[in-house]
PDB file of C-alpha atoms in Angstrom:
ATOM      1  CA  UNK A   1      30.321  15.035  63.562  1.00  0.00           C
ATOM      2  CA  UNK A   2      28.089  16.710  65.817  1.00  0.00           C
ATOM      3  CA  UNK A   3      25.133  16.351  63.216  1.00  0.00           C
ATOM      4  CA  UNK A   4      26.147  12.560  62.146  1.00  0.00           C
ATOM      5  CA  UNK A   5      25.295  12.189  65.453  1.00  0.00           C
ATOM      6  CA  UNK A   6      21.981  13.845  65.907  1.00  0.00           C
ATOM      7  CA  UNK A   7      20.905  12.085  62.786  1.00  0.00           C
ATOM      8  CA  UNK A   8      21.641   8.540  63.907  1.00  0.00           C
ATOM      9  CA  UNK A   9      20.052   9.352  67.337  1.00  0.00           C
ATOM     10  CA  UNK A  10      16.630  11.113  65.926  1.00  0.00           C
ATOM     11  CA  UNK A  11      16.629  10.307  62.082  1.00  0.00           C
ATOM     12  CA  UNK A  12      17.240  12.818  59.551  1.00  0.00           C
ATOM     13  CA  UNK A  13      14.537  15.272  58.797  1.00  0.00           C
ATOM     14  CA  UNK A  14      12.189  14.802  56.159  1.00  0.00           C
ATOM     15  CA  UNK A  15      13.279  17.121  53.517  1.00  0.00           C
ATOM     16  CA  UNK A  16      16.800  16.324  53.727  1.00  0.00           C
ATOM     17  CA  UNK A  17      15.782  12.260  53.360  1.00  0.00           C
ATOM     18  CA  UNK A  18      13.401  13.252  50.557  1.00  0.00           C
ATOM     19  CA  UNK A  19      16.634  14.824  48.404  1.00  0.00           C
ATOM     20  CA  UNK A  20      18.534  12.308  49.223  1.00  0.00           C
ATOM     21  CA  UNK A  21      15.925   9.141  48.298  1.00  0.00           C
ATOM     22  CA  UNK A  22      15.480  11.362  44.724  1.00  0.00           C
ATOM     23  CA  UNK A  23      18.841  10.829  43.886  1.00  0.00           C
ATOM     24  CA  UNK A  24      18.744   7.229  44.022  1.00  0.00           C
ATOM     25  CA  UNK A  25      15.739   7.455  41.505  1.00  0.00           C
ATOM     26  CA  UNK A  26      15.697   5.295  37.936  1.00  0.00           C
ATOM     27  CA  UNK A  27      15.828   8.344  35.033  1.00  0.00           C
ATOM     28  CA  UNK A  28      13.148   7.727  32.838  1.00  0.00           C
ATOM     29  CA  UNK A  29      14.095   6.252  29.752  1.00  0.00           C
ATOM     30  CA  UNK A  30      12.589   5.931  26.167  1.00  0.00           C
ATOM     31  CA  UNK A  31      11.309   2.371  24.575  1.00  0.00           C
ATOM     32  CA  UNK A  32      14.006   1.723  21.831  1.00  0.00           C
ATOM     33  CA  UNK A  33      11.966   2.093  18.531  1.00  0.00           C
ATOM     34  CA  UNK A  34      12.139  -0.609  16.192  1.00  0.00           C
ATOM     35  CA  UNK A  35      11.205  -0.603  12.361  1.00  0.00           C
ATOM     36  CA  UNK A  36       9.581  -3.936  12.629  1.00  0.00           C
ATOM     37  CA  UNK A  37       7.497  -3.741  15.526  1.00  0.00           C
ATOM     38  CA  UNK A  38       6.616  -0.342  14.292  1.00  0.00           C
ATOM     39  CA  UNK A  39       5.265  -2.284  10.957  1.00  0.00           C
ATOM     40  CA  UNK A  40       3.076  -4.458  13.048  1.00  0.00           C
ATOM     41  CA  UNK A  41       1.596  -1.090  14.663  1.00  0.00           C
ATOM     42  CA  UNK A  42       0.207   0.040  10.966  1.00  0.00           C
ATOM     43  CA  UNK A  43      -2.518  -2.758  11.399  1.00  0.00           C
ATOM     44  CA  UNK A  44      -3.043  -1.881  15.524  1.00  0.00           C
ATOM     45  CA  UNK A  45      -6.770  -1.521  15.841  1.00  0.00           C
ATOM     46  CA  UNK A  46      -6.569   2.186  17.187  1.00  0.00           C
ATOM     47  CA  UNK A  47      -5.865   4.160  14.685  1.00  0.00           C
ATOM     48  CA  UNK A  48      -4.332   6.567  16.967  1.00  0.00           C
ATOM     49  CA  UNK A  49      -1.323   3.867  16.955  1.00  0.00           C
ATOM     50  CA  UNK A  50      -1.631   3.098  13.538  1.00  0.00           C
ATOM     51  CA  UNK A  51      -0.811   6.995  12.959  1.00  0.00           C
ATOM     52  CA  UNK A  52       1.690   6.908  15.548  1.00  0.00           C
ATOM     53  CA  UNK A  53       3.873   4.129  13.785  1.00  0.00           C
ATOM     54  CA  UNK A  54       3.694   5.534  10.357  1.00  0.00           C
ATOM     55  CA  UNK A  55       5.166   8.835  11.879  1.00  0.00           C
ATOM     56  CA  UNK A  56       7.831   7.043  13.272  1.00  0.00           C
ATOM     57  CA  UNK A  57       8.516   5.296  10.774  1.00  0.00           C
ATOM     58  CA  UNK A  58       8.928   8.285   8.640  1.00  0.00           C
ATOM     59  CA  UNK A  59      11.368   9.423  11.356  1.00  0.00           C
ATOM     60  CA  UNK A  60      13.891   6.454  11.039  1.00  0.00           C
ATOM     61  CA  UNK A  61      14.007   7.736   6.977  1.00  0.00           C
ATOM     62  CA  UNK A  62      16.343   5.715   4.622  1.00  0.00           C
ATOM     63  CA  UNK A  63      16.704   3.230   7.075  1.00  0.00           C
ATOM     64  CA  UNK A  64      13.001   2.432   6.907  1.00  0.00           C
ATOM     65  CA  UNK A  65      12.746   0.951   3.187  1.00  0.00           C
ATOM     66  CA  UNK A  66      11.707  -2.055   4.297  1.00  0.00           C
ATOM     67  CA  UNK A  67       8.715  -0.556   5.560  1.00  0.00           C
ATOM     68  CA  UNK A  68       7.941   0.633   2.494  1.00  0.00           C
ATOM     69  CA  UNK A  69       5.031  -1.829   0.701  1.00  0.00           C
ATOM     70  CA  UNK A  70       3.236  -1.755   4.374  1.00  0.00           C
ATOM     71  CA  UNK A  71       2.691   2.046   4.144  1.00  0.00           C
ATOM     72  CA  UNK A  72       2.030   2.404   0.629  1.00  0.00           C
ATOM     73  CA  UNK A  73      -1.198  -0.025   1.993  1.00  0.00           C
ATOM     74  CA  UNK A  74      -1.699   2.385   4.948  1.00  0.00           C
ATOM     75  CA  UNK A  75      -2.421   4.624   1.959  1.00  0.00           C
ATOM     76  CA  UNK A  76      -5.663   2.949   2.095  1.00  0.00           C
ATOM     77  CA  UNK A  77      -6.431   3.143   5.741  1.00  0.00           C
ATOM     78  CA  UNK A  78      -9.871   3.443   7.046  1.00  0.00           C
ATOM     79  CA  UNK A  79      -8.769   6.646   8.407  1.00  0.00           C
ATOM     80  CA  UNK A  80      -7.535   9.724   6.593  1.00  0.00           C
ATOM     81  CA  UNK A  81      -4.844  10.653   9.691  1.00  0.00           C
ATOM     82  CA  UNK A  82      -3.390   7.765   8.785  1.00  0.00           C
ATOM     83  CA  UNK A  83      -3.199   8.017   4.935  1.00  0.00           C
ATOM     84  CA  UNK A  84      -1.441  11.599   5.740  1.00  0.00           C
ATOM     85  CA  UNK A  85       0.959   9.813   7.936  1.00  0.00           C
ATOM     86  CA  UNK A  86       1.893   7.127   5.645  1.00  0.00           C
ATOM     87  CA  UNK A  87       2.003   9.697   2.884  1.00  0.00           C
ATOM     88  CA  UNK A  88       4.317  11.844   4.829  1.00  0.00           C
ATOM     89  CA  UNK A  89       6.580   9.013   5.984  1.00  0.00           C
ATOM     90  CA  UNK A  90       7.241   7.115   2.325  1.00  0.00           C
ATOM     91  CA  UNK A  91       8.252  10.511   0.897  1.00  0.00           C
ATOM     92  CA  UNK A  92      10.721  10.805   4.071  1.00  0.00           C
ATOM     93  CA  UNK A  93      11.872   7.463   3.395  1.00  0.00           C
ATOM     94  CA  UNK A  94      12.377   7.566  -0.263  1.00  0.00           C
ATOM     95  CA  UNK A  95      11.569  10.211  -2.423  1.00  0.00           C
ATOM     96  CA  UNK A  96      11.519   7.747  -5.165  1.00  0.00           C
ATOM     97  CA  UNK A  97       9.224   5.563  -3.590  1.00  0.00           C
ATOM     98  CA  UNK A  98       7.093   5.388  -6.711  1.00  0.00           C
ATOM     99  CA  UNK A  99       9.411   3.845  -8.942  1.00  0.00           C
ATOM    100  CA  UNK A 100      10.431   0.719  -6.488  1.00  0.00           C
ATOM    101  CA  UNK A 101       9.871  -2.545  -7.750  1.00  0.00           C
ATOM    102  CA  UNK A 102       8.666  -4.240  -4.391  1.00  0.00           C
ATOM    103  CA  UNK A 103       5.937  -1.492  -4.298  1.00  0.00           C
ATOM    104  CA  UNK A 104       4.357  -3.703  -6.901  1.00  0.00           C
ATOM    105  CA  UNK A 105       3.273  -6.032  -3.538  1.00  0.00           C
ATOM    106  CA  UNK A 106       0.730  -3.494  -2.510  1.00  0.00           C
ATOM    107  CA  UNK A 107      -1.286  -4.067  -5.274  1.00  0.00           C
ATOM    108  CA  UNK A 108      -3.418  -6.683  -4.394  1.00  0.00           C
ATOM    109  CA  UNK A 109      -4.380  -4.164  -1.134  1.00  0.00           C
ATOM    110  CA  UNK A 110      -4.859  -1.298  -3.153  1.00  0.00           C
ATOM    111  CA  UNK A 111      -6.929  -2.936  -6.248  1.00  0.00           C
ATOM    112  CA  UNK A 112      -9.455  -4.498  -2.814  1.00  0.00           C
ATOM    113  CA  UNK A 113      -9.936  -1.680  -1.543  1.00  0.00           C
ATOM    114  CA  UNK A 114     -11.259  -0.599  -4.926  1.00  0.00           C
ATOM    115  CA  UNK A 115     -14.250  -2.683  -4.168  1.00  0.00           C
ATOM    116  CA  UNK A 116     -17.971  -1.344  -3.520  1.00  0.00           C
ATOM    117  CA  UNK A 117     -18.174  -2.331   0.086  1.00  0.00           C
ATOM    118  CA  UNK A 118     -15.165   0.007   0.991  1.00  0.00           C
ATOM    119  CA  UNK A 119     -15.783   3.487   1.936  1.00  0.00           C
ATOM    120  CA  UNK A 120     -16.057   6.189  -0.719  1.00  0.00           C
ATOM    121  CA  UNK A 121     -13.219   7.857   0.491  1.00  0.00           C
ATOM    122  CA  UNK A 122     -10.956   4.877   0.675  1.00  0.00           C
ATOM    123  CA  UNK A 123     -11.839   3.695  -2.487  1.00  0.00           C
ATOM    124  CA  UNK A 124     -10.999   7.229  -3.895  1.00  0.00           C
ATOM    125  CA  UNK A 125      -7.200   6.883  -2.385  1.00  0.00           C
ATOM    126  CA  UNK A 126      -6.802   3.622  -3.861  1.00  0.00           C
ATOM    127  CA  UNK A 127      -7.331   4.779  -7.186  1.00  0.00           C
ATOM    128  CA  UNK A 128      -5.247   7.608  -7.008  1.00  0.00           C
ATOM    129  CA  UNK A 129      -2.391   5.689  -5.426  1.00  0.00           C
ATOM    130  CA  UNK A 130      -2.980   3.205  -8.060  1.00  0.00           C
ATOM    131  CA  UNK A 131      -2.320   6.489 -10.872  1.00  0.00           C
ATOM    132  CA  UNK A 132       0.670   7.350  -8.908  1.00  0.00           C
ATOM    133  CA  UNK A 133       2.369   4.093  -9.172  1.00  0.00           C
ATOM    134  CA  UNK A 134       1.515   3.655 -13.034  1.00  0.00           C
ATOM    135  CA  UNK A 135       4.178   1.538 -14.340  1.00  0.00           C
ATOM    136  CA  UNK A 136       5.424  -0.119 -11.217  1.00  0.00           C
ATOM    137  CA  UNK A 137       2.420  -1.124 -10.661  1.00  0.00           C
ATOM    138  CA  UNK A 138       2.453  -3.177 -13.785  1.00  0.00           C
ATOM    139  CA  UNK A 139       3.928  -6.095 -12.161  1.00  0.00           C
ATOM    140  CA  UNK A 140       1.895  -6.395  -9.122  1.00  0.00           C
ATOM    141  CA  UNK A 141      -1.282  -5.748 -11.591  1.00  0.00           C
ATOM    142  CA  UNK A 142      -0.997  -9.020 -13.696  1.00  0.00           C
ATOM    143  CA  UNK A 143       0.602 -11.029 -11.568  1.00  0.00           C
ATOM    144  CA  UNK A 144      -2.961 -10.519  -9.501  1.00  0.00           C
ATOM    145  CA  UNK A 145      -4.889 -11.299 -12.499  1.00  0.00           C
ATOM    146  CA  UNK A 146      -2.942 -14.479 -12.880  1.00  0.00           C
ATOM    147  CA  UNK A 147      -3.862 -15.629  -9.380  1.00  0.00           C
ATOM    148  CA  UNK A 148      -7.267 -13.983  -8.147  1.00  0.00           C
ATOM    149  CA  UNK A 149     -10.333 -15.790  -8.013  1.00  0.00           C
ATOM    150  CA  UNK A 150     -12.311 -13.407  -7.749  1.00  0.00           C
ATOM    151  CA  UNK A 151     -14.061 -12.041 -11.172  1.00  0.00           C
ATOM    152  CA  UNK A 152     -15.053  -8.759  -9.998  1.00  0.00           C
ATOM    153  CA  UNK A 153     -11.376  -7.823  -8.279  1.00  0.00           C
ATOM    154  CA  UNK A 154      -9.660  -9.404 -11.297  1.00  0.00           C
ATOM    155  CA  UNK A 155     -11.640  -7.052 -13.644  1.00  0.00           C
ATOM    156  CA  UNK A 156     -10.936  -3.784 -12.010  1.00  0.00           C
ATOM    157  CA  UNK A 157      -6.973  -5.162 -11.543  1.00  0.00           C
ATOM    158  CA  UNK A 158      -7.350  -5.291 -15.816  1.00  0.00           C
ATOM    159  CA  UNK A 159      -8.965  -1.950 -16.076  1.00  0.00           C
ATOM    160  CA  UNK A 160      -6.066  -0.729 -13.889  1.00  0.00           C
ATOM    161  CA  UNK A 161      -3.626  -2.016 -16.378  1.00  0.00           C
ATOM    162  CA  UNK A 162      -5.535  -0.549 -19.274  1.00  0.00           C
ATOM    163  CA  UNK A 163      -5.046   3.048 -17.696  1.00  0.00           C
ATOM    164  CA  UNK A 164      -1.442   2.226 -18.250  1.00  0.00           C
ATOM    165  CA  UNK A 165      -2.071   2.086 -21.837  1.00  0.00           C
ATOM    166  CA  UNK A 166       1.053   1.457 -24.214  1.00  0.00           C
ATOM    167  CA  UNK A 167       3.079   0.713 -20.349  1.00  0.00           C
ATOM    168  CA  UNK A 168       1.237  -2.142 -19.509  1.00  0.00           C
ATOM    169  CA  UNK A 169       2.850  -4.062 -22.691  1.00  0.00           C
ATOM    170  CA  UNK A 170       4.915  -6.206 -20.108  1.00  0.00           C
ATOM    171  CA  UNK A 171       1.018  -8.199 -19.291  1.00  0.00           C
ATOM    172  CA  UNK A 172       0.784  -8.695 -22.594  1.00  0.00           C
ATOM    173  CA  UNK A 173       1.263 -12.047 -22.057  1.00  0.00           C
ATOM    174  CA  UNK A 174      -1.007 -12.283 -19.461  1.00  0.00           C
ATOM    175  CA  UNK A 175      -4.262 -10.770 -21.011  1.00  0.00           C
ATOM    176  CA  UNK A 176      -3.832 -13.415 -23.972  1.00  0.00           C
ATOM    177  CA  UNK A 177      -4.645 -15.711 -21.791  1.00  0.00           C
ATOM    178  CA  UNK A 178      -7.177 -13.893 -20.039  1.00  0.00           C
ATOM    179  CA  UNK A 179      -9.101 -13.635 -23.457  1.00  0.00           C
ATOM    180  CA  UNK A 180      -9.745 -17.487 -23.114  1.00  0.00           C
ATOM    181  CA  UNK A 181     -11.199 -17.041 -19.573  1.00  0.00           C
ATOM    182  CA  UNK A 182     -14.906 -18.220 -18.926  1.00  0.00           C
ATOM    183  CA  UNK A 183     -16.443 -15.145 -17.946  1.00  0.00           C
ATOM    184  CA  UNK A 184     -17.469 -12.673 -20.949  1.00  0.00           C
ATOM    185  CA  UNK A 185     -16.805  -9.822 -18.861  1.00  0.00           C
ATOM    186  CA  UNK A 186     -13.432 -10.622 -18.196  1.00  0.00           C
ATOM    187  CA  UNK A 187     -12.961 -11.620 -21.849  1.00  0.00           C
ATOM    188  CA  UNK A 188     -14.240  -8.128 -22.876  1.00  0.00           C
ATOM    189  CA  UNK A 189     -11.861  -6.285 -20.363  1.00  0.00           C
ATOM    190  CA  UNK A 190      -8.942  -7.823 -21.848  1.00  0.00           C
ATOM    191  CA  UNK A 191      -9.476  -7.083 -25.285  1.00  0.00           C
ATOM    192  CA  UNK A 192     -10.197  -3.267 -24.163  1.00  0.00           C
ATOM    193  CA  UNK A 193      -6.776  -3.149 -22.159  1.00  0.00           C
ATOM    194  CA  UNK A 194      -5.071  -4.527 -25.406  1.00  0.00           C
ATOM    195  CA  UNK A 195      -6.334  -1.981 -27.478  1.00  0.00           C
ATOM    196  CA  UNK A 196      -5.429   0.713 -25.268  1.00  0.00           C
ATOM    197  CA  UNK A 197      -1.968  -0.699 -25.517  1.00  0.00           C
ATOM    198  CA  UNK A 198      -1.516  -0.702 -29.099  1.00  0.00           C
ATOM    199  CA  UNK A 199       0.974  -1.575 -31.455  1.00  0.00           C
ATOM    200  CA  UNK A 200       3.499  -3.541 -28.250  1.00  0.00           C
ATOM    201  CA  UNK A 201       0.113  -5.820 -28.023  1.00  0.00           C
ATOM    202  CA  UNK A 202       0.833  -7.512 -31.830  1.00  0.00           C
ATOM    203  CA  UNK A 203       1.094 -10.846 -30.349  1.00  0.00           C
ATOM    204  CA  UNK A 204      -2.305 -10.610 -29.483  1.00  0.00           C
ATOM    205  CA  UNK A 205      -3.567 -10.240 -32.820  1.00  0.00           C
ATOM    206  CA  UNK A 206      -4.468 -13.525 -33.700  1.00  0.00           C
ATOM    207  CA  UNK A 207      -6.397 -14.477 -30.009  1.00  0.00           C
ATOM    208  CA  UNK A 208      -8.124 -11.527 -30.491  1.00  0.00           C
ATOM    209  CA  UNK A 209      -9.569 -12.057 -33.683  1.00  0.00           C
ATOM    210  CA  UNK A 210     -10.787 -15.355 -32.553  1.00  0.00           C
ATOM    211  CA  UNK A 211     -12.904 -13.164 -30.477  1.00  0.00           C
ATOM    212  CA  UNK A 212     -14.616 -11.322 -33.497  1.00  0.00           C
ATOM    213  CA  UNK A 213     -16.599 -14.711 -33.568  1.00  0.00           C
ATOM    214  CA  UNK A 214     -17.633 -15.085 -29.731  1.00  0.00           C
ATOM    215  CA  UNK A 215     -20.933 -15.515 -29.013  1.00  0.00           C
ATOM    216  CA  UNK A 216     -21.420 -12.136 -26.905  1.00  0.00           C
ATOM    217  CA  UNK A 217     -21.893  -8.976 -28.966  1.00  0.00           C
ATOM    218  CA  UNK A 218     -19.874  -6.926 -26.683  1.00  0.00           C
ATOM    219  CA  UNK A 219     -17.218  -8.862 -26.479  1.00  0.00           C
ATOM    220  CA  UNK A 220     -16.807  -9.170 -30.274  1.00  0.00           C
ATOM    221  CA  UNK A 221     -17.057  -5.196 -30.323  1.00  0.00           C
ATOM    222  CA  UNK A 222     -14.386  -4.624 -27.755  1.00  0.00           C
ATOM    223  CA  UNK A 223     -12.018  -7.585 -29.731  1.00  0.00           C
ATOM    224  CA  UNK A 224     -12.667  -5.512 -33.396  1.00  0.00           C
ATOM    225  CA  UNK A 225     -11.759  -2.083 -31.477  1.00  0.00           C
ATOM    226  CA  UNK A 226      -8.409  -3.610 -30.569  1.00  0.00           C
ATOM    227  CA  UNK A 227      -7.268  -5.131 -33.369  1.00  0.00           C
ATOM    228  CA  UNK A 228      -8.374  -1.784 -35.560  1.00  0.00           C
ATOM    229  CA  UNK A 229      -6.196   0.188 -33.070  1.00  0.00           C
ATOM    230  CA  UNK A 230      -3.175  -3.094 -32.853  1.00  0.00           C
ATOM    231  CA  UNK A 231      -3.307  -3.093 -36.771  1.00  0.00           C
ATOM    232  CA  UNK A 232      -3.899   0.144 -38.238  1.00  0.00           C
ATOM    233  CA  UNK A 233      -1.259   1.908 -35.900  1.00  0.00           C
ATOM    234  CA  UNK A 234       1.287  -0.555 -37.023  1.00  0.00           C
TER     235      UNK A 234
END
């Protein structure tokens, strides 16, 4: 009573108000994470955050697959921080990453950042991410030949489905009817992925030896090779 009194005639001291006023503070509390806004961080212009997101997004594991084809193209970042991170996070996510049809969406990422104006170093990771995917990246592969416009990007997309050799059969299709495309060079890459195909690649046999007549010596070459190796192995 007696110090209720004191206090309401001089004011409490300063330490005791000081304890008192900390009590009422806010605790500090963390930003919810979110997978999608977490997605839109992998293209933040500091890499720092880029990192960041990709490490979070490893965190939230299994419930991060949709997050999947956006780090698979962080596997192409300018920085190599944030290719570990990525790296890191899809095999959190799903082990099996690899094998997953959507990852086929990356590919038109990956096969530009094969191009001669990227760094060395990025280049280098597309390629090898390219070798990892091998047959699920089939899809993404010819479907990108189909709709590119580019000559020089659809060229190294068909030299990426030749390194599947006799698992690229499902484009099939789709280099027929690149051997009918203007460009020579494309012409010539096409009949080179066929032959590394083989035998699957019999319904090319007849487009191809159309091509033993075209007017460019090496695409006649490249159009005898694959019907030698289309014919004799059958």
């Amino acid at each position: 009573m007696i110090r209720k009194i004191i206090e309401t005639l001089f004011g409490r001291p300063a330490a005791a108000a000081n304890v008192e006023d900390e009590s009422f503070d806010t605790p500090p509390t963390e930003v919810p994470r979110n997978v999608d806004d977490l997605v839109g961080q992998l293209q933040h212009r500091e890499w720092l955050k880029r990192r960041r997101a990709a490490q979070e997004l490893g965190e939230f594991e299994a419930e991060a697959r949709i997050a999947l084809v956006p780090l698979v193209e962080a596997l192409v970042d300018v920085r190599d921080e944030v290719r570990r991170a990525a790296d890191r996070a899809l095999l959190r996510i799903d082990p099996s990453w690899r094998s997953r049809p959507q990852i086929a969406e990356a590919v038109p990422t990956l096969i530009r950042a094969l191009a001669g104006d990227r760094a060395p170093d990025v280049a280098r990771s597309a390629g090898e991410t390219l070798d990892r995917l091998g047959v699920a990246a089939g899809p993404g592969l010819a479907r990108f030949v189909r709709e590119e416009d580019n000559l020089y990007l659809q060229i190294l997309a068909v030299r990426a489905l030749a390194k599947l050799g006799p698992d690229a059969a499902p484009a099939v299709t789709t280099l027929i009817a690149t051997l009918k495309a203007e460009p020579h060079a494309l012409r010539e890459a096409a009949a080179q992925a066929l032959e590394r195909i083989g035998p699957a690649a019999s319904a090319a046999i007849e487009p191809l030896k159309g091509l033993t007549s075209d007017p460019y010596a090496r695409v006649k070459e490249a159009a005898t090779a694959a019907l030698a190796k289309i014919i004799v192995s059958q």
